[in-house]
Amino acid sequence: MTPIDTLRLLKTLREWRSHERWSRLQVEAHQRARLAQLRAYADAHSPFYRAFHRGLQDRPLHELPVLTKAMVMERFDDLVTDRDVRLSDVRAFVAADGPNARFQDRYRVTATSGSSGQPGYFLHAPTEWLTIMASFARGQEWSGATINLLRRRRMATVASISPWHVSSQVAATAQTWWTPSLRLAASDPLESIVARLNAWRPQLLITYASMARLLAGEQLAHRLRIAPEVIFTSSEVLTDETRRRIRAAWGVEPFNQYGATETAEIAAERVGCRRLHFFDDLVVVEAVDEHDRPVPAGTFGARLLVTPLFSRTQPLIRYALDDSVQVASDSHACGLAFGILGGIQGRAEDTLSMTTFAGGRLPVRPLVFNRVMDILPVSGWQVIQGQDEALTVLLSGTQDPALQASVADRLRQSLQQDGIRPPQIIVQVVERIPQAASGKAPLIKAARP
């Protein structure tokens, strides 16, 4: 990031601070105005949206059809608003060039991993990328880690280092004299991560929730010896037990953040009110049920629909994220007129489908397992569902036979409590919980055929 880019970022953050003094009526008026601009722009420049929203131009947002990643990729050429952009060219660019290059000398390209079925490609013009960078900077500013041009602070990010992942590009862009940054792959051997963090001694640490839990264990075992002032977690559900371990390891409370490749930051915790506040001036969020109908505040939805108000190159209007999210019923209670994310139960891939006593099938959210597993005296755990619904439970950091024997019984009781007929449960002790290619160690996963 050049000094000029840094000044632009600081100017954007200063403007956004004024938004944080708005009333709820002002926030909603801002959303209506920006949404009208976005819809008009998409209708004028995107053949896809002209057809997708035909006859609905005057209807409210919640009556518009839902957009999925599959639709974005299938209709990419018609959806983007630059008529010179083609998906085939984007794919060729990603295959041939590095992330520091710009597609058509203009657009930054980020990509999703394709873990939900297919990769997604997303383009960002310079002004859009500045907004994305500022959204991450706002999340850090809310923790008290404001950009200080008179003080250098070392930052370490332990996450995916895939060059097209949004976290990698944000970390690379944020590399400045004021914030020298170390980027480590969460998929690297833990011993290597610990050694490099010990040498770097970061003051800011950013990582996945599951990696934060592992690193806290290394700190408590005196193998990791760092003293971060602020710790940020993201990308996975941050459980109460992981929070407790972080506090025990470093004496600080982690700041949780919630975002996506497609939208940048969506919500972040704040000093003085440790709850996830939506960035309502940047994105409109809708928690909906399995039929895409709004769910009441305080109720978990089947998925979340997001509309980034700043996107123009690749508008995403009512774009579906497979996250089960609850909008708090007491939003705006902290003095900030932005909504509050009351809870996250995980992504669709974190939800197992299991048979009830009545013979039907129900989605089983991670909470059913968390309430048993998070209180165990182990360093890590993972529940894997096989094709026949049987559960394999992996435990690390224990050799206690009595504990292993009791885990299956406790899980059966938890499942029965929710009306689920318990399947076969096998408990295994492993040296380390296996990680995905990104370096995440998901707590709940379904075995893939």
CSV table of C-alpha atoms in Angstrom, one decimal:
chain,number,residue,atom,x,y,z
A,1,MET,CA,0.0,0.0,0.0
A,2,THR,CA,1.5,3.3,-1.1
A,3,PRO,CA,1.4,6.4,1.2
A,4,ILE,CA,-1.3,7.9,-1.0
A,5,ASP,CA,-3.4,4.7,-0.6
A,6,THR,CA,-2.9,4.9,3.1
A,7,LEU,CA,-4.1,8.5,3.2
A,8,ARG,CA,-7.2,7.5,1.2
A,9,LEU,CA,-7.9,4.6,3.6
A,10,LEU,CA,-7.6,7.0,6.6
A,11,LYS,CA,-10.0,9.4,4.9
A,12,THR,CA,-12.5,6.7,4.3
A,13,LEU,CA,-12.3,5.5,7.9
A,14,ARG,CA,-12.8,9.1,9.2
A,15,GLU,CA,-15.9,9.4,7.1
A,16,TRP,CA,-17.2,6.1,8.4
A,17,ARG,CA,-16.7,7.2,12.0
A,18,SER,CA,-19.4,9.8,11.4
A,19,HIS,CA,-21.7,7.0,10.3
A,20,GLU,CA,-21.3,5.4,13.7
A,21,ARG,CA,-22.9,8.5,15.3
A,22,TRP,CA,-26.0,8.1,13.1
A,23,SER,CA,-29.5,7.3,14.5
A,24,ARG,CA,-31.2,4.1,13.2
A,25,LEU,CA,-33.4,6.3,11.0
A,26,GLN,CA,-30.3,7.8,9.4
A,27,VAL,CA,-28.8,4.3,8.9
A,28,GLU,CA,-31.9,3.1,7.2
A,29,ALA,CA,-32.2,6.2,5.0
A,30,HIS,CA,-28.6,5.6,3.9
A,31,GLN,CA,-29.3,2.0,3.1
A,32,ARG,CA,-32.4,2.9,1.0
A,33,ALA,CA,-30.4,5.6,-1.0
A,34,ARG,CA,-27.4,3.4,-1.7
A,35,LEU,CA,-29.6,0.4,-2.5
A,36,ALA,CA,-31.6,2.4,-5.0
A,37,GLN,CA,-28.3,3.5,-6.6
A,38,LEU,CA,-27.0,0.0,-6.8
A,39,ARG,CA,-30.2,-1.4,-8.3
A,40,ALA,CA,-30.3,1.4,-10.9
A,41,TYR,CA,-26.7,0.8,-11.8
A,42,ALA,CA,-27.2,-3.0,-12.2
A,43,ASP,CA,-30.3,-2.5,-14.3
A,44,ALA,CA,-28.5,-0.1,-16.6
A,45,HIS,CA,-25.2,-2.0,-17.0
A,46,SER,CA,-25.9,-5.7,-16.4
A,47,PRO,CA,-28.0,-7.7,-19.0
A,48,PHE,CA,-28.4,-10.4,-16.3
A,49,TYR,CA,-30.1,-8.1,-13.8
A,50,ARG,CA,-32.3,-6.5,-16.4
A,51,ALA,CA,-33.8,-10.0,-17.0
A,52,PHE,CA,-33.5,-11.2,-13.4
A,53,HIS,CA,-35.3,-8.2,-11.9
A,54,ARG,CA,-37.7,-7.6,-14.9
A,55,GLY,CA,-41.0,-6.2,-13.6
A,56,LEU,CA,-39.6,-5.9,-10.1
A,57,GLN,CA,-37.8,-2.6,-10.4
A,58,ASP,CA,-40.3,-0.9,-8.0
A,59,ARG,CA,-40.6,-3.8,-5.5
A,60,PRO,CA,-38.8,-3.9,-2.1
A,61,LEU,CA,-35.6,-5.7,-1.7
A,62,HIS,CA,-37.1,-8.7,0.1
A,63,GLU,CA,-39.3,-9.5,-2.9
A,64,LEU,CA,-36.4,-9.8,-5.3
A,65,PRO,CA,-35.1,-13.3,-6.3
A,66,VAL,CA,-32.2,-14.8,-4.5
A,67,LEU,CA,-28.8,-15.0,-6.2
A,68,THR,CA,-26.5,-18.0,-5.7
A,69,LYS,CA,-22.8,-18.5,-6.4
A,70,ALA,CA,-23.8,-21.1,-9.1
A,71,MET,CA,-25.9,-18.4,-10.9
A,72,VAL,CA,-23.1,-15.9,-10.6
A,73,MET,CA,-20.7,-18.2,-12.3
A,74,GLU,CA,-23.1,-19.5,-14.9
A,75,ARG,CA,-24.1,-16.0,-16.0
A,76,PHE,CA,-20.9,-14.3,-15.2
A,77,ASP,CA,-20.4,-12.5,-18.6
A,78,ASP,CA,-23.9,-11.1,-18.5
A,79,LEU,CA,-23.9,-10.2,-14.8
A,80,VAL,CA,-20.7,-8.1,-14.6
A,81,THR,CA,-21.2,-4.5,-15.6
A,82,ASP,CA,-18.1,-4.1,-17.7
A,83,ARG,CA,-19.0,-5.4,-21.2
A,84,ASP,CA,-15.4,-6.2,-22.0
A,85,VAL,CA,-15.0,-8.8,-19.1
A,86,ARG,CA,-15.4,-12.5,-19.9
A,87,LEU,CA,-15.1,-15.4,-17.4
A,88,SER,CA,-12.8,-17.3,-19.7
A,89,ASP,CA,-10.4,-14.4,-19.7
A,90,VAL,CA,-10.6,-14.2,-15.9
A,91,ARG,CA,-9.8,-17.9,-15.6
A,92,ALA,CA,-6.9,-17.6,-18.0
A,93,PHE,CA,-5.6,-14.6,-16.0
A,94,VAL,CA,-5.7,-16.5,-12.7
A,95,ALA,CA,-3.9,-19.4,-14.3
A,96,ALA,CA,-1.1,-17.3,-15.8
A,97,ASP,CA,-0.6,-14.3,-13.5
A,98,GLY,CA,0.1,-13.6,-9.9
A,99,PRO,CA,-2.1,-11.8,-7.5
A,100,ASN,CA,-0.1,-8.6,-7.7
A,101,ALA,CA,-1.1,-8.2,-11.3
A,102,ARG,CA,-4.4,-6.6,-12.3
A,103,PHE,CA,-6.9,-8.1,-14.6
A,104,GLN,CA,-7.1,-5.8,-17.7
A,105,ASP,CA,-4.7,-3.6,-15.7
A,106,ARG,CA,-7.6,-2.5,-13.5
A,107,TYR,CA,-9.4,-5.2,-11.5
A,108,ARG,CA,-8.2,-7.2,-8.5
A,109,VAL,CA,-9.4,-10.8,-8.6
A,110,THR,CA,-10.3,-12.8,-5.6
A,111,ALA,CA,-11.6,-16.4,-5.6
A,112,THR,CA,-13.4,-18.8,-3.3
A,113,SER,CA,-11.9,-22.3,-2.9
A,114,GLY,CA,-14.9,-24.2,-4.3
A,115,SER,CA,-15.4,-26.2,-1.1
A,116,SER,CA,-19.2,-25.9,-1.7
A,117,GLY,CA,-19.1,-27.3,-5.2
A,118,GLN,CA,-17.3,-24.9,-7.5
A,119,PRO,CA,-14.8,-22.0,-7.3
A,120,GLY,CA,-16.1,-18.4,-7.6
A,121,TYR,CA,-14.3,-15.5,-9.1
A,122,PHE,CA,-14.9,-11.9,-8.0
A,123,LEU,CA,-13.7,-8.6,-9.5
A,124,HIS,CA,-13.0,-5.4,-7.7
A,125,ALA,CA,-12.3,-2.0,-9.2
A,126,PRO,CA,-9.9,0.3,-7.4
A,127,THR,CA,-12.6,2.2,-5.4
A,128,GLU,CA,-14.2,-1.1,-4.5
A,129,TRP,CA,-10.9,-2.6,-3.3
A,130,LEU,CA,-10.3,0.5,-1.2
A,131,THR,CA,-13.7,-0.1,0.5
A,132,ILE,CA,-12.8,-3.7,1.1
A,133,MET,CA,-9.5,-2.7,2.7
A,134,ALA,CA,-11.2,-0.1,4.8
A,135,SER,CA,-13.8,-2.6,6.0
A,136,PHE,CA,-11.0,-4.8,7.4
A,137,ALA,CA,-9.3,-1.8,8.9
A,138,ARG,CA,-12.6,-0.8,10.5
A,139,GLY,CA,-12.7,-4.2,12.2
A,140,GLN,CA,-9.3,-3.6,13.6
A,141,GLU,CA,-10.0,0.0,14.6
A,142,TRP,CA,-13.0,-1.2,16.6
A,143,SER,CA,-10.6,-3.3,18.7
A,144,GLY,CA,-8.6,-0.3,19.5
A,145,ALA,CA,-5.8,-1.2,17.0
A,146,THR,CA,-6.1,2.0,15.0
A,147,ILE,CA,-3.6,2.9,12.3
A,148,ASN,CA,-0.9,5.0,14.0
A,149,LEU,CA,1.5,6.7,11.6
A,150,LEU,CA,3.9,7.3,14.5
A,151,ARG,CA,4.1,3.7,15.7
A,152,ARG,CA,5.1,0.5,13.9
A,153,ARG,CA,3.2,-2.7,14.9
A,154,ARG,CA,4.2,-6.1,13.7
A,155,MET,CA,1.2,-8.2,12.4
A,156,ALA,CA,1.1,-11.9,11.7
A,157,THR,CA,-1.6,-13.6,9.7
A,158,VAL,CA,-2.0,-17.4,10.0
A,159,ALA,CA,-4.5,-18.4,7.4
A,160,SER,CA,-4.7,-19.4,3.8
A,161,ILE,CA,-1.8,-18.1,1.7
A,162,SER,CA,-3.5,-19.0,-1.6
A,163,PRO,CA,-2.7,-16.0,-3.7
A,164,TRP,CA,-6.3,-15.5,-4.8
A,165,HIS,CA,-7.8,-15.7,-1.3
A,166,VAL,CA,-9.2,-12.4,-0.1
A,167,SER,CA,-7.2,-12.6,3.2
A,168,SER,CA,-3.9,-13.1,1.4
A,169,GLN,CA,-4.6,-10.1,-0.9
A,170,VAL,CA,-5.7,-7.9,2.0
A,171,ALA,CA,-2.6,-8.9,4.0
A,172,ALA,CA,-0.4,-8.2,1.1
A,173,THR,CA,-2.0,-4.8,0.4
A,174,ALA,CA,-1.8,-3.8,4.1
A,175,GLN,CA,2.0,-4.4,4.1
A,176,THR,CA,3.3,-0.9,4.9
A,177,TRP,CA,6.2,0.6,6.9
A,178,TRP,CA,3.7,1.2,9.7
A,179,THR,CA,2.4,-2.4,9.7
A,180,PRO,CA,5.1,-4.9,8.7
A,181,SER,CA,3.3,-8.2,8.1
A,182,LEU,CA,4.2,-11.9,8.4
A,183,ARG,CA,1.9,-14.2,6.5
A,184,LEU,CA,2.0,-17.9,7.4
A,185,ALA,CA,0.0,-20.8,5.9
A,186,ALA,CA,-2.2,-22.4,8.5
A,187,SER,CA,-1.6,-25.7,6.7
A,188,ASP,CA,2.1,-25.5,7.5
A,189,PRO,CA,3.4,-27.9,10.3
A,190,LEU,CA,2.5,-26.4,13.7
A,191,GLU,CA,6.2,-26.6,14.8
A,192,SER,CA,7.2,-24.3,11.9
A,193,ILE,CA,4.4,-21.8,12.6
A,194,VAL,CA,5.4,-21.7,16.3
A,195,ALA,CA,9.1,-21.1,15.4
A,196,ARG,CA,8.4,-18.3,13.0
A,197,LEU,CA,5.9,-16.6,15.3
A,198,ASN,CA,8.5,-16.7,18.1
A,199,ALA,CA,11.0,-15.1,15.8
A,200,TRP,CA,8.6,-12.4,14.6
A,201,ARG,CA,6.9,-11.5,18.0
A,202,PRO,CA,3.7,-10.1,16.5
A,203,GLN,CA,1.7,-7.4,18.3
A,204,LEU,CA,-1.3,-8.2,16.2
A,205,LEU,CA,-2.3,-11.8,15.5
A,206,ILE,CA,-5.0,-12.7,12.9
A,207,THR,CA,-6.0,-16.3,12.4
A,208,TYR,CA,-8.8,-18.9,12.1
A,209,ALA,CA,-10.7,-19.7,15.3
A,210,SER,CA,-9.4,-23.3,15.2
A,211,MET,CA,-5.8,-22.2,14.7
A,212,ALA,CA,-6.2,-19.7,17.6
A,213,ARG,CA,-7.2,-22.6,19.7
A,214,LEU,CA,-4.1,-24.6,18.7
A,215,LEU,CA,-1.8,-21.7,19.2
A,216,ALA,CA,-3.2,-21.0,22.6
A,217,GLY,CA,-2.4,-24.6,23.5
A,218,GLU,CA,1.2,-24.1,22.3
A,219,GLN,CA,1.5,-20.9,24.4
A,220,LEU,CA,0.1,-22.6,27.5
A,221,ALA,CA,2.7,-25.4,26.9
A,222,HIS,CA,5.4,-22.8,26.7
A,223,ARG,CA,6.5,-23.7,23.2
A,224,LEU,CA,5.0,-20.6,21.8
A,225,ARG,CA,6.3,-17.4,23.5
A,226,ILE,CA,4.6,-14.4,22.0
A,227,ALA,CA,2.7,-11.5,23.6
A,228,PRO,CA,0.1,-10.2,21.1
A,229,GLU,CA,-1.7,-7.0,22.1
A,230,VAL,CA,-4.8,-7.8,20.0
A,231,ILE,CA,-6.0,-11.2,18.6
A,232,PHE,CA,-8.5,-11.4,15.7
A,233,THR,CA,-10.3,-14.5,14.8
A,234,SER,CA,-12.5,-15.2,11.8
A,235,SER,CA,-13.7,-17.7,9.2
A,236,GLU,CA,-15.0,-20.2,11.7
A,237,VAL,CA,-17.4,-20.2,14.7
A,238,LEU,CA,-15.6,-18.9,17.8
A,239,THR,CA,-16.7,-21.1,20.6
A,240,ASP,CA,-16.8,-20.1,24.3
A,241,GLU,CA,-14.1,-22.7,25.0
A,242,THR,CA,-11.7,-21.3,22.4
A,243,ARG,CA,-12.3,-17.8,23.9
A,244,ARG,CA,-11.4,-19.2,27.3
A,245,ARG,CA,-8.2,-20.8,26.1
A,246,ILE,CA,-7.1,-17.6,24.4
A,247,ARG,CA,-7.7,-15.6,27.6
A,248,ALA,CA,-5.7,-18.2,29.6
A,249,ALA,CA,-2.8,-18.1,27.1
A,250,TRP,CA,-2.4,-14.4,26.5
A,251,GLY,CA,-4.6,-12.6,29.0
A,252,VAL,CA,-6.6,-10.8,26.3
A,253,GLU,CA,-10.1,-11.3,24.9
A,254,PRO,CA,-10.1,-12.1,21.2
A,255,PHE,CA,-12.0,-9.9,18.8
A,256,ASN,CA,-14.2,-11.9,16.4
A,257,GLN,CA,-14.9,-10.8,12.9
A,258,TYR,CA,-17.3,-12.1,10.3
A,259,GLY,CA,-16.9,-11.7,6.6
A,260,ALA,CA,-16.8,-13.4,3.2
A,261,THR,CA,-14.7,-13.3,0.1
A,262,GLU,CA,-17.7,-11.9,-1.8
A,263,THR,CA,-18.5,-9.1,0.6
A,264,ALA,CA,-15.4,-8.4,2.6
A,265,GLU,CA,-16.1,-7.7,6.3
A,266,ILE,CA,-19.8,-8.0,7.3
A,267,ALA,CA,-19.5,-7.6,11.1
A,268,ALA,CA,-17.0,-7.1,13.9
A,269,GLU,CA,-16.8,-6.9,17.7
A,270,ARG,CA,-16.1,-3.5,19.3
A,271,VAL,CA,-14.3,-2.3,22.4
A,272,GLY,CA,-16.9,-1.8,25.2
A,273,CYS,CA,-19.5,-4.0,23.6
A,274,ARG,CA,-18.1,-7.4,22.7
A,275,ARG,CA,-20.7,-8.3,20.2
A,276,LEU,CA,-20.6,-8.6,16.4
A,277,HIS,CA,-22.1,-5.4,14.9
A,278,PHE,CA,-23.1,-5.5,11.3
A,279,PHE,CA,-21.5,-2.9,8.9
A,280,ASP,CA,-25.0,-1.7,8.0
A,281,ASP,CA,-23.6,1.3,6.1
A,282,LEU,CA,-21.8,-1.1,3.7
A,283,VAL,CA,-24.0,-4.2,3.4
A,284,VAL,CA,-27.7,-5.1,3.8
A,285,VAL,CA,-28.2,-8.5,5.6
A,286,GLU,CA,-31.3,-10.7,5.7
A,287,ALA,CA,-31.5,-13.9,7.8
A,288,VAL,CA,-34.0,-16.2,6.0
A,289,ASP,CA,-35.5,-19.7,6.4
A,290,GLU,CA,-35.1,-22.6,3.9
A,291,HIS,CA,-37.7,-21.0,1.7
A,292,ASP,CA,-35.9,-17.6,1.8
A,293,ARG,CA,-38.6,-16.0,4.0
A,294,PRO,CA,-37.4,-13.5,6.7
A,295,VAL,CA,-37.0,-15.0,10.1
A,296,PRO,CA,-37.8,-13.0,13.2
A,297,ALA,CA,-35.0,-11.3,15.2
A,298,GLY,CA,-33.6,-13.7,17.7
A,299,THR,CA,-34.2,-16.7,15.4
A,300,PHE,CA,-31.5,-18.6,13.5
A,301,GLY,CA,-32.0,-18.5,9.7
A,302,ALA,CA,-31.2,-21.3,7.3
A,303,ARG,CA,-28.9,-18.9,5.4
A,304,LEU,CA,-27.9,-15.3,5.1
A,305,LEU,CA,-28.6,-13.0,2.1
A,306,VAL,CA,-26.2,-10.2,1.7
A,307,THR,CA,-26.2,-7.1,-0.6
A,308,PRO,CA,-22.9,-5.2,-0.6
A,309,LEU,CA,-24.0,-1.6,-1.2
A,310,PHE,CA,-20.6,-0.6,-2.7
A,311,SER,CA,-20.3,-3.3,-5.4
A,312,ARG,CA,-20.6,-2.1,-9.0
A,313,THR,CA,-18.3,-4.2,-11.2
A,314,GLN,CA,-20.0,-7.4,-10.1
A,315,PRO,CA,-23.2,-6.5,-8.2
A,316,LEU,CA,-24.4,-9.0,-5.7
A,317,ILE,CA,-28.0,-8.3,-4.8
A,318,ARG,CA,-29.5,-10.8,-2.3
A,319,TYR,CA,-26.5,-13.1,-2.6
A,320,ALA,CA,-26.9,-16.3,-0.6
A,321,LEU,CA,-24.2,-17.3,2.0
A,322,ASP,CA,-24.8,-20.7,3.5
A,323,ASP,CA,-24.4,-19.5,7.1
A,324,SER,CA,-26.9,-20.0,9.8
A,325,VAL,CA,-27.0,-16.6,11.5
A,326,GLN,CA,-29.2,-14.9,14.1
A,327,VAL,CA,-29.9,-11.2,14.1
A,328,ALA,CA,-30.2,-10.1,17.7
A,329,SER,CA,-33.5,-8.9,19.0
A,330,ASP,CA,-31.8,-6.3,21.1
A,331,SER,CA,-29.9,-4.7,18.2
A,332,HIS,CA,-28.8,-1.1,18.7
A,333,ALA,CA,-28.7,-1.5,22.5
A,334,CYS,CA,-25.0,-0.5,22.6
A,335,GLY,CA,-25.5,3.0,21.5
A,336,LEU,CA,-24.4,2.1,17.9
A,337,ALA,CA,-27.3,2.1,15.5
A,338,PHE,CA,-26.0,-0.9,13.6
A,339,GLY,CA,-27.6,-4.3,13.9
A,340,ILE,CA,-26.1,-7.0,16.1
A,341,LEU,CA,-25.2,-10.5,14.9
A,342,GLY,CA,-26.6,-12.5,17.8
A,343,GLY,CA,-25.0,-15.8,16.9
A,344,ILE,CA,-23.5,-18.0,14.2
A,345,GLN,CA,-24.3,-21.7,14.1
A,346,GLY,CA,-22.0,-22.5,11.2
A,347,ARG,CA,-22.1,-23.0,7.5
A,348,ALA,CA,-24.2,-25.5,5.7
A,349,GLU,CA,-21.2,-27.8,5.5
A,350,ASP,CA,-21.0,-27.7,9.3
A,351,THR,CA,-24.6,-29.1,9.5
A,352,LEU,CA,-25.1,-32.9,9.6
A,353,SER,CA,-28.4,-34.5,8.5
A,354,MET,CA,-29.5,-37.2,10.9
A,355,THR,CA,-32.5,-39.5,11.5
A,356,THR,CA,-35.1,-38.7,14.2
A,357,PHE,CA,-36.9,-41.1,16.4
A,358,ALA,CA,-40.0,-40.5,14.3
A,359,GLY,CA,-38.1,-41.7,11.2
A,360,GLY,CA,-37.7,-38.3,9.5
A,361,ARG,CA,-34.5,-36.4,9.0
A,362,LEU,CA,-33.3,-33.2,10.6
A,363,PRO,CA,-30.3,-30.8,10.2
A,364,VAL,CA,-28.1,-31.1,13.3
A,365,ARG,CA,-26.3,-27.8,14.0
A,366,PRO,CA,-22.8,-27.7,15.6
A,367,LEU,CA,-24.2,-26.5,19.0
A,368,VAL,CA,-25.5,-30.1,19.6
A,369,PHE,CA,-21.9,-31.3,19.6
A,370,ASN,CA,-20.2,-28.1,21.0
A,371,ARG,CA,-22.1,-28.4,24.3
A,372,VAL,CA,-20.5,-31.7,24.9
A,373,MET,CA,-17.1,-31.4,23.2
A,374,ASP,CA,-16.1,-27.9,24.3
A,375,ILE,CA,-15.9,-28.8,28.0
A,376,LEU,CA,-13.6,-31.8,27.5
A,377,PRO,CA,-10.0,-31.6,28.8
A,378,VAL,CA,-8.5,-32.1,25.3
A,379,SER,CA,-6.4,-29.9,23.0
A,380,GLY,CA,-8.6,-30.5,19.9
A,381,TRP,CA,-11.6,-32.5,18.6
A,382,GLN,CA,-13.4,-33.2,15.4
A,383,VAL,CA,-16.7,-35.0,14.6
A,384,ILE,CA,-16.9,-36.7,11.2
A,385,GLN,CA,-20.1,-38.2,9.8
A,386,GLY,CA,-19.8,-41.2,7.5
A,387,GLN,CA,-22.2,-42.1,4.7
A,388,ASP,CA,-24.2,-44.3,7.0
A,389,GLU,CA,-24.6,-41.5,9.6
A,390,ALA,CA,-22.1,-43.2,11.9
A,391,LEU,CA,-20.0,-40.6,13.7
A,392,THR,CA,-16.2,-40.8,14.2
A,393,VAL,CA,-15.0,-38.6,17.0
A,394,LEU,CA,-11.3,-37.6,17.0
A,395,LEU,CA,-9.6,-36.4,20.2
A,396,SER,CA,-6.1,-35.0,20.5
A,397,GLY,CA,-4.2,-34.2,23.7
A,398,THR,CA,-5.6,-37.0,25.9
A,399,GLN,CA,-4.8,-40.6,26.7
A,400,ASP,CA,-7.5,-41.0,29.4
A,401,PRO,CA,-9.5,-44.2,28.6
A,402,ALA,CA,-12.3,-43.1,30.9
A,403,LEU,CA,-12.7,-39.9,29.0
A,404,GLN,CA,-12.8,-41.7,25.7
A,405,ALA,CA,-15.5,-44.1,27.0
A,406,SER,CA,-17.7,-41.3,28.3
A,407,VAL,CA,-17.6,-39.1,25.1
A,408,ALA,CA,-19.8,-41.4,23.1
A,409,ASP,CA,-22.4,-41.6,25.9
A,410,ARG,CA,-22.5,-37.8,26.3
A,411,LEU,CA,-23.0,-37.3,22.6
A,412,ARG,CA,-25.8,-39.9,22.5
A,413,GLN,CA,-27.6,-38.0,25.3
A,414,SER,CA,-27.1,-34.6,23.5
A,415,LEU,CA,-28.5,-36.0,20.3
A,416,GLN,CA,-31.5,-37.6,22.1
A,417,GLN,CA,-32.2,-34.3,23.7
A,418,ASP,CA,-32.8,-32.9,20.2
A,419,GLY,CA,-35.0,-35.8,19.1
A,420,ILE,CA,-32.2,-37.5,17.1
A,421,ARG,CA,-31.8,-41.3,17.1
A,422,PRO,CA,-28.1,-41.7,18.0
A,423,PRO,CA,-26.1,-43.6,15.4
A,424,GLN,CA,-22.9,-45.6,16.0
A,425,ILE,CA,-20.3,-43.4,17.6
A,426,ILE,CA,-16.6,-44.4,17.5
A,427,VAL,CA,-14.0,-42.3,19.5
A,428,GLN,CA,-10.4,-42.3,18.4
A,429,VAL,CA,-7.4,-40.5,19.9
A,430,VAL,CA,-5.1,-38.9,17.3
A,431,GLU,CA,-1.8,-37.0,17.7
A,432,ARG,CA,-3.3,-34.0,15.8
A,433,ILE,CA,-6.6,-33.1,14.3
A,434,PRO,CA,-6.3,-33.2,10.5
A,435,GLN,CA,-6.5,-29.9,8.7
A,436,ALA,CA,-8.1,-29.0,5.4
A,437,ALA,CA,-6.0,-27.7,2.5
A,438,SER,CA,-6.6,-24.1,3.7
A,439,GLY,CA,-5.3,-25.0,7.2
A,440,LYS,CA,-8.6,-24.9,8.9
A,441,ALA,CA,-9.4,-27.8,11.3
A,442,PRO,CA,-13.3,-27.9,11.1
A,443,LEU,CA,-15.0,-29.1,14.3
A,444,ILE,CA,-17.8,-30.7,12.3
A,445,LYS,CA,-17.6,-32.3,8.9
A,446,ALA,CA,-19.4,-34.7,6.7
A,447,ALA,CA,-17.4,-37.4,4.9
A,448,ARG,CA,-17.5,-36.9,1.2
A,449,PRO,CA,-18.1,-39.8,-1.2
